[in-house]
PDB file of C-alpha atoms in Angstrom:
ATOM      1  CA  MET A 433      66.052 148.221  45.900  1.00 74.00           C
ATOM      2  CA  ILE A 434      63.286 149.508  48.170  1.00 85.00           C
ATOM      3  CA  ALA A 435      60.675 147.777  46.005  1.00 87.00           C
ATOM      4  CA  GLU A 436      62.653 144.518  46.126  1.00 88.00           C
ATOM      5  CA  ALA A 437      63.000 144.856  49.916  1.00 90.00           C
ATOM      6  CA  LYS A 438      59.214 145.166  50.225  1.00 93.00           C
ATOM      7  CA  ARG A 439      58.745 142.069  48.090  1.00 94.00           C
ATOM      8  CA  ALA A 440      61.358 140.241  50.162  1.00 95.00           C
ATOM      9  CA  LEU A 441      59.518 141.157  53.361  1.00 95.00           C
ATOM     10  CA  TRP A 442      56.219 139.766  52.117  1.00 96.00           C
ATOM     11  CA  VAL A 443      57.883 136.675  50.673  1.00 96.00           C
ATOM     12  CA  MET A 444      59.386 135.855  54.058  1.00 97.00           C
ATOM     13  CA  VAL A 445      56.099 136.539  55.843  1.00 97.00           C
ATOM     14  CA  GLY A 446      54.406 134.172  53.386  1.00 97.00           C
ATOM     15  CA  LEU A 447      57.080 131.512  53.834  1.00 97.00           C
ATOM     16  CA  LEU A 448      56.750 131.590  57.614  1.00 97.00           C
ATOM     17  CA  ALA A 449      52.968 131.446  57.302  1.00 97.00           C
ATOM     18  CA  VAL A 450      53.279 128.279  55.194  1.00 97.00           C
ATOM     19  CA  LEU A 451      55.650 126.707  57.736  1.00 98.00           C
ATOM     20  CA  TRP A 452      53.330 127.428  60.650  1.00 98.00           C
ATOM     21  CA  VAL A 453      50.201 126.207  58.832  1.00 98.00           C
ATOM     22  CA  LEU A 454      52.028 122.972  58.002  1.00 97.00           C
ATOM     23  CA  GLN A 455      53.153 122.736  61.613  1.00 97.00           C
ATOM     24  CA  ILE A 456      49.546 122.931  62.836  1.00 97.00           C
ATOM     25  CA  PHE A 457      48.423 120.102  60.552  1.00 96.00           C
ATOM     26  CA  ASN A 458      51.583 118.141  61.324  1.00 97.00           C
ATOM     27  CA  SER A 459      51.038 118.354  65.077  1.00 97.00           C
ATOM     28  CA  LEU A 460      47.418 117.286  64.691  1.00 96.00           C
ATOM     29  CA  ASP A 461      48.677 114.257  62.755  1.00 94.00           C
ATOM     30  CA  ASP A 462      51.132 113.420  65.559  1.00 94.00           C
ATOM     31  CA  TYR A 463      53.957 114.515  63.243  1.00 95.00           C
ATOM     32  CA  GLY A 464      53.202 111.849  60.689  1.00 95.00           C
ATOM     33  CA  LEU A 465      54.027 114.316  57.906  1.00 96.00           C
ATOM     34  CA  SER A 466      57.555 114.709  59.249  1.00 95.00           C
ATOM     35  CA  HIS A 467      58.146 110.965  59.239  1.00 93.00           C
ATOM     36  CA  GLN A 468      56.536 110.519  55.831  1.00 95.00           C
ATOM     37  CA  PHE A 469      58.177 113.443  54.033  1.00 97.00           C
ATOM     38  CA  GLY A 470      61.467 113.706  55.940  1.00 96.00           C
ATOM     39  CA  ILE A 471      64.839 112.697  54.522  1.00 96.00           C
ATOM     40  CA  GLU A 472      65.761 109.103  55.333  1.00 95.00           C
ATOM     41  CA  ALA A 473      69.511 108.636  55.086  1.00 94.00           C
ATOM     42  CA  ARG A 474      70.727 106.725  52.001  1.00 94.00           C
ATOM     43  CA  GLU A 475      67.238 105.583  51.061  1.00 94.00           C
ATOM     44  CA  PRO A 476      66.841 106.141  47.288  1.00 95.00           C
ATOM     45  CA  ALA A 477      63.068 106.487  47.552  1.00 94.00           C
ATOM     46  CA  SER A 478      63.592 109.359  50.001  1.00 94.00           C
ATOM     47  CA  LEU A 479      65.535 111.622  47.628  1.00 96.00           C
ATOM     48  CA  PRO A 480      62.429 113.638  46.608  1.00 96.00           C
ATOM     49  CA  GLU A 481      61.929 114.485  50.284  1.00 97.00           C
ATOM     50  CA  ILE A 482      64.949 116.780  49.990  1.00 97.00           C
ATOM     51  CA  PHE A 483      62.427 119.384  48.810  1.00 97.00           C
ATOM     52  CA  SER A 484      59.770 118.752  51.468  1.00 97.00           C
ATOM     53  CA  ALA A 485      61.866 118.241  54.610  1.00 97.00           C
ATOM     54  CA  PRO A 486      62.829 121.937  55.069  1.00 97.00           C
ATOM     55  CA  PHE A 487      59.157 122.874  55.484  1.00 97.00           C
ATOM     56  CA  LEU A 488      58.404 120.387  58.266  1.00 97.00           C
ATOM     57  CA  HIS A 489      59.415 120.244  61.932  1.00 96.00           C
ATOM     58  CA  LEU A 490      59.241 117.812  64.829  1.00 94.00           C
ATOM     59  CA  GLY A 491      57.768 120.063  67.494  1.00 94.00           C
ATOM     60  CA  TRP A 492      56.805 123.574  68.486  1.00 96.00           C
ATOM     61  CA  ASP A 493      60.209 124.232  70.026  1.00 95.00           C
ATOM     62  CA  HIS A 494      61.796 123.144  66.750  1.00 95.00           C
ATOM     63  CA  ILE A 495      59.865 125.558  64.544  1.00 97.00           C
ATOM     64  CA  GLU A 496      60.145 128.400  67.063  1.00 96.00           C
ATOM     65  CA  ALA A 497      63.935 128.056  67.133  1.00 94.00           C
ATOM     66  CA  ASN A 498      64.114 128.215  63.328  1.00 95.00           C
ATOM     67  CA  SER A 499      61.528 130.920  62.594  1.00 96.00           C
ATOM     68  CA  GLY A 500      63.381 133.983  63.875  1.00 95.00           C
ATOM     69  CA  PRO A 501      66.743 133.313  62.196  1.00 95.00           C
ATOM     70  CA  LEU A 502      64.984 132.147  59.022  1.00 97.00           C
ATOM     71  CA  PHE A 503      63.071 135.418  58.762  1.00 97.00           C
ATOM     72  CA  VAL A 504      66.094 137.640  59.443  1.00 96.00           C
ATOM     73  CA  PHE A 505      68.604 135.779  57.269  1.00 96.00           C
ATOM     74  CA  GLY A 506      66.037 135.069  54.560  1.00 97.00           C
ATOM     75  CA  PHE A 507      65.059 138.721  54.294  1.00 97.00           C
ATOM     76  CA  LEU A 508      68.685 139.850  54.113  1.00 96.00           C
ATOM     77  CA  ALA A 509      69.294 137.238  51.417  1.00 96.00           C
ATOM     78  CA  ALA A 510      66.272 138.387  49.394  1.00 95.00           C
ATOM     79  CA  TYR A 511      66.212 142.173  49.700  1.00 94.00           C
ATOM     80  CA  ARG A 512      68.360 142.697  46.599  1.00 90.00           C
ATOM     81  CA  GLY A 513      66.193 140.492  44.425  1.00 91.00           C
ATOM     82  CA  VAL A 514      63.573 137.806  45.014  1.00 94.00           C
ATOM     83  CA  LYS A 515      64.387 135.987  41.759  1.00 93.00           C
ATOM     84  CA  LYS A 516      68.028 135.594  42.752  1.00 94.00           C
ATOM     85  CA  TRP A 517      66.896 134.539  46.241  1.00 96.00           C
ATOM     86  CA  LEU A 518      64.783 131.752  44.734  1.00 97.00           C
ATOM     87  CA  GLY A 519      67.794 130.375  42.874  1.00 96.00           C
ATOM     88  CA  VAL A 520      69.953 130.572  45.979  1.00 97.00           C
ATOM     89  CA  SER A 521      67.222 128.879  48.039  1.00 97.00           C
ATOM     90  CA  VAL A 522      66.941 125.928  45.656  1.00 97.00           C
ATOM     91  CA  LEU A 523      70.717 125.495  45.663  1.00 98.00           C
ATOM     92  CA  ILE A 524      70.819 125.552  49.475  1.00 98.00           C
ATOM     93  CA  ILE A 525      67.947 123.073  49.785  1.00 98.00           C
ATOM     94  CA  VAL A 526      69.640 120.645  47.385  1.00 98.00           C
ATOM     95  CA  ALA A 527      73.067 120.988  49.002  1.00 97.00           C
ATOM     96  CA  SER A 528      71.735 120.629  52.545  1.00 97.00           C
ATOM     97  CA  GLY A 529      69.398 117.772  51.636  1.00 97.00           C
ATOM     98  CA  LEU A 530      72.048 115.760  49.810  1.00 97.00           C
ATOM     99  CA  GLY A 531      74.458 116.241  52.701  1.00 96.00           C
ATOM    100  CA  VAL A 532      71.841 114.895  55.105  1.00 96.00           C
ATOM    101  CA  TRP A 533      70.976 112.033  52.769  1.00 96.00           C
ATOM    102  CA  PHE A 534      74.598 110.956  52.301  1.00 95.00           C
ATOM    103  CA  ILE A 535      76.138 111.208  55.765  1.00 93.00           C
ATOM    104  CA  SER A 536      73.367 111.198  58.372  1.00 93.00           C
ATOM    105  CA  PRO A 537      73.169 108.118  60.624  1.00 91.00           C
ATOM    106  CA  SER A 538      71.438 105.083  59.133  1.00 88.00           C
ATOM    107  CA  SER A 539      67.642 104.915  59.535  1.00 85.00           C
ATOM    108  CA  SER A 540      67.518 108.541  60.676  1.00 91.00           C
ATOM    109  CA  VAL A 541      64.787 110.881  59.408  1.00 94.00           C
ATOM    110  CA  THR A 542      65.649 114.566  59.176  1.00 95.00           C
ATOM    111  CA  VAL A 543      63.342 117.568  58.820  1.00 96.00           C
ATOM    112  CA  GLY A 544      63.561 121.262  59.574  1.00 96.00           C
ATOM    113  CA  ALA A 545      64.447 124.620  58.050  1.00 96.00           C
ATOM    114  CA  SER A 546      67.811 124.918  59.790  1.00 95.00           C
ATOM    115  CA  GLY A 547      69.659 123.946  56.590  1.00 96.00           C
ATOM    116  CA  LEU A 548      68.058 126.963  54.909  1.00 96.00           C
ATOM    117  CA  VAL A 549      68.905 129.140  57.905  1.00 96.00           C
ATOM    118  CA  PHE A 550      72.596 128.266  57.725  1.00 96.00           C
ATOM    119  CA  GLY A 551      72.565 128.531  53.940  1.00 97.00           C
ATOM    120  CA  TYR A 552      71.233 132.085  54.062  1.00 97.00           C
ATOM    121  CA  PHE A 553      73.740 132.818  56.832  1.00 96.00           C
ATOM    122  CA  GLY A 554      76.635 131.723  54.638  1.00 96.00           C
ATOM    123  CA  TYR A 555      75.208 133.547  51.634  1.00 97.00           C
ATOM    124  CA  ILE A 556      74.891 136.954  53.305  1.00 96.00           C
ATOM    125  CA  ILE A 557      78.383 136.657  54.801  1.00 95.00           C
ATOM    126  CA  VAL A 558      80.049 136.285  51.388  1.00 96.00           C
ATOM    127  CA  ARG A 559      77.637 138.082  49.050  1.00 95.00           C
ATOM    128  CA  GLY A 560      79.137 141.518  49.617  1.00 92.00           C
ATOM    129  CA  LEU A 561      82.623 140.221  48.860  1.00 93.00           C
ATOM    130  CA  PHE A 562      81.550 138.629  45.590  1.00 93.00           C
ATOM    131  CA  ASP A 563      79.246 141.489  44.506  1.00 89.00           C
ATOM    132  CA  ARG A 564      81.595 144.209  45.782  1.00 90.00           C
ATOM    133  CA  HIS A 565      78.751 146.092  47.464  1.00 90.00           C
ATOM    134  CA  PRO A 566      80.053 147.957  50.535  1.00 92.00           C
ATOM    135  CA  ILE A 567      76.685 147.810  52.314  1.00 92.00           C
ATOM    136  CA  ASP A 568      76.481 144.031  51.911  1.00 94.00           C
ATOM    137  CA  ILE A 569      80.066 143.648  53.092  1.00 94.00           C
ATOM    138  CA  VAL A 570      79.148 145.508  56.282  1.00 95.00           C
ATOM    139  CA  ILE A 571      75.955 143.453  56.717  1.00 94.00           C
ATOM    140  CA  GLY A 572      77.882 140.209  56.260  1.00 93.00           C
ATOM    141  CA  LEU A 573      80.516 141.256  58.773  1.00 94.00           C
ATOM    142  CA  VAL A 574      77.927 142.328  61.356  1.00 95.00           C
ATOM    143  CA  MET A 575      75.955 139.104  60.961  1.00 93.00           C
ATOM    144  CA  ALA A 576      79.105 136.982  61.225  1.00 93.00           C
ATOM    145  CA  LEU A 577      80.096 138.747  64.453  1.00 93.00           C
ATOM    146  CA  CYS A 578      76.620 138.814  66.018  1.00 90.00           C
ATOM    147  CA  PHE A 579      75.919 135.160  65.245  1.00 90.00           C
ATOM    148  CA  ALA A 580      79.441 133.786  65.612  1.00 88.00           C
ATOM    149  CA  TYR A 581      78.132 131.225  68.114  1.00 85.00           C
ATOM    150  CA  GLN A 582      76.250 129.584  65.242  1.00 87.00           C
ATOM    151  CA  PHE A 583      79.495 128.312  63.735  1.00 88.00           C
ATOM    152  CA  SER A 584      79.666 125.656  66.462  1.00 85.00           C
ATOM    153  CA  SER A 585      76.522 124.091  64.980  1.00 85.00           C
ATOM    154  CA  LEU A 586      78.436 123.282  61.809  1.00 88.00           C
ATOM    155  CA  LEU A 587      80.361 120.567  63.654  1.00 83.00           C
ATOM    156  CA  PRO A 588      79.201 117.250  65.175  1.00 86.00           C
ATOM    157  CA  GLY A 589      77.656 117.690  68.594  1.00 75.00           C
ATOM    158  CA  ASP A 590      74.130 116.973  69.799  1.00 74.00           C
ATOM    159  CA  GLU A 591      72.888 113.751  68.193  1.00 75.00           C
ATOM    160  CA  GLN A 592      69.418 115.283  67.879  1.00 78.00           C
ATOM    161  CA  VAL A 593      70.740 118.191  65.787  1.00 84.00           C
ATOM    162  CA  SER A 594      71.507 117.710  62.098  1.00 89.00           C
ATOM    163  CA  TRP A 595      74.942 119.273  61.827  1.00 92.00           C
ATOM    164  CA  GLN A 596      75.108 117.647  58.388  1.00 93.00           C
ATOM    165  CA  GLY A 597      72.262 119.832  57.148  1.00 94.00           C
ATOM    166  CA  HIS A 598      73.818 122.891  58.770  1.00 95.00           C
ATOM    167  CA  MET A 599      77.254 122.347  57.261  1.00 95.00           C
ATOM    168  CA  PHE A 600      76.120 121.506  53.739  1.00 97.00           C
ATOM    169  CA  GLY A 601      73.506 124.263  53.800  1.00 96.00           C
ATOM    170  CA  PHE A 602      76.189 126.756  54.832  1.00 96.00           C
ATOM    171  CA  ALA A 603      78.434 125.515  52.020  1.00 97.00           C
ATOM    172  CA  GLY A 604      75.528 125.810  49.577  1.00 97.00           C
ATOM    173  CA  GLY A 605      75.018 129.426  50.623  1.00 97.00           C
ATOM    174  CA  ILE A 606      78.667 130.256  50.005  1.00 96.00           C
ATOM    175  CA  ILE A 607      78.560 128.583  46.584  1.00 97.00           C
ATOM    176  CA  GLY A 608      75.341 130.482  45.861  1.00 96.00           C
ATOM    177  CA  GLY A 609      77.083 133.739  46.663  1.00 95.00           C
ATOM    178  CA  TRP A 610      79.587 132.986  43.919  1.00 96.00           C
ATOM    179  CA  LEU A 611      77.208 131.531  41.321  1.00 94.00           C
ATOM    180  CA  PHE A 612      74.596 134.284  41.722  1.00 93.00           C
ATOM    181  CA  ARG A 613      77.010 137.192  42.085  1.00 89.00           C
ATOM    182  CA  ASP A 614      76.425 140.382  40.134  1.00 83.00           C
ATOM    183  CA  ARG A 615      78.263 140.152  36.855  1.00 75.00           C
ATOM    184  CA  ARG A 616      79.392 143.530  35.600  1.00 67.00           C
ATOM    185  CA  PRO A 617      79.932 143.899  31.841  1.00 64.00           C
ATOM    186  CA  LYS A 618      83.548 144.136  30.831  1.00 61.00           C
ATOM    187  CA  THR A 619      84.539 147.616  29.745  1.00 58.00           C
ATOM    188  CA  VAL A 620      86.466 147.994  26.511  1.00 54.00           C
ATOM    189  CA  PRO A 621      88.848 150.961  26.636  1.00 57.00           C
ATOM    190  CA  GLY A 622      88.293 153.475  23.850  1.00 55.00           C
ATOM    191  CA  PRO A 623      91.035 155.019  21.737  1.00 55.00           C
ATOM    192  CA  ASP A 624      93.339 157.311  23.665  1.00 53.00           C
ATOM    193  CA  ALA A 625      93.906 160.582  21.878  1.00 47.00           C
ATOM    194  CA  THR A 626      97.305 160.916  23.552  1.00 50.00           C
ATOM    195  CA  ASP A 627      98.433 157.566  22.183  1.00 52.00           C
ATOM    196  CA  PRO A 628     100.576 158.174  19.068  1.00 50.00           C
ATOM    197  CA  ALA A 629      99.206 155.001  17.535  1.00 48.00           C
ATOM    198  CA  THR A 630      95.654 156.394  17.597  1.00 48.00           C
ATOM    199  CA  VAL A 631      96.287 159.973  16.458  1.00 48.00           C
ATOM    200  CA  LEU A 632      94.723 160.638  13.041  1.00 48.00           C
ATOM    201  CA  LEU A 633      97.000 162.579  10.680  1.00 48.00           C
ATOM    202  CA  PRO A 634      95.517 165.011   8.170  1.00 50.00           C
ATOM    203  CA  LYS A 635      95.514 164.041   4.538  1.00 49.00           C
ATOM    204  CA  ASP A 636      98.277 165.329   2.330  1.00 48.00           C
ATOM    205  CA  LEU A 637      96.652 168.109   0.299  1.00 43.00           C
ATOM    206  CA  THR A 638      99.682 168.790  -1.893  1.00 41.00           C
TER     207      THR A 638
END
């Protein structure tokens, strides 16, 4: 687990580095990348942008607000296994992106990593319950209590904030907790020597 935690740390450092490098080029382009590769609601040609929108932002305040929670939640989601984290991440991106695409206001363009943030948040809250790991149950409970104010962002509010991405990302994280749970092999009980049906009688030697 320590080795996986180290890998998770470097994966999250690398992910944030990619986001900030893209942000530099995006700002130099007057955020043309965000408008070109963001999710445009109910526009069929914009469906592929589901996979690019989480890596782009619309300003320095935007990426700064997402970076801290993304690092913390992403690391906690990945420290038990980077491969599982990749699967969970793809599921969250698809769930959040489709939610934005289906129910965002017409002609809106949505970008940002907040869908991932809320997806990881939902994932770490339920993972311990599904995996039955006491440590993860405690982590999920602590995160839920410390960041309880985040639940308000799952509901409609500020028109400039994509609650659609938050809500569907959160739901994707919960589903990911179930789909990617640890599956323990079923144990088959062996014969019980005290069970009369399983006691072997000696052969009749007479």
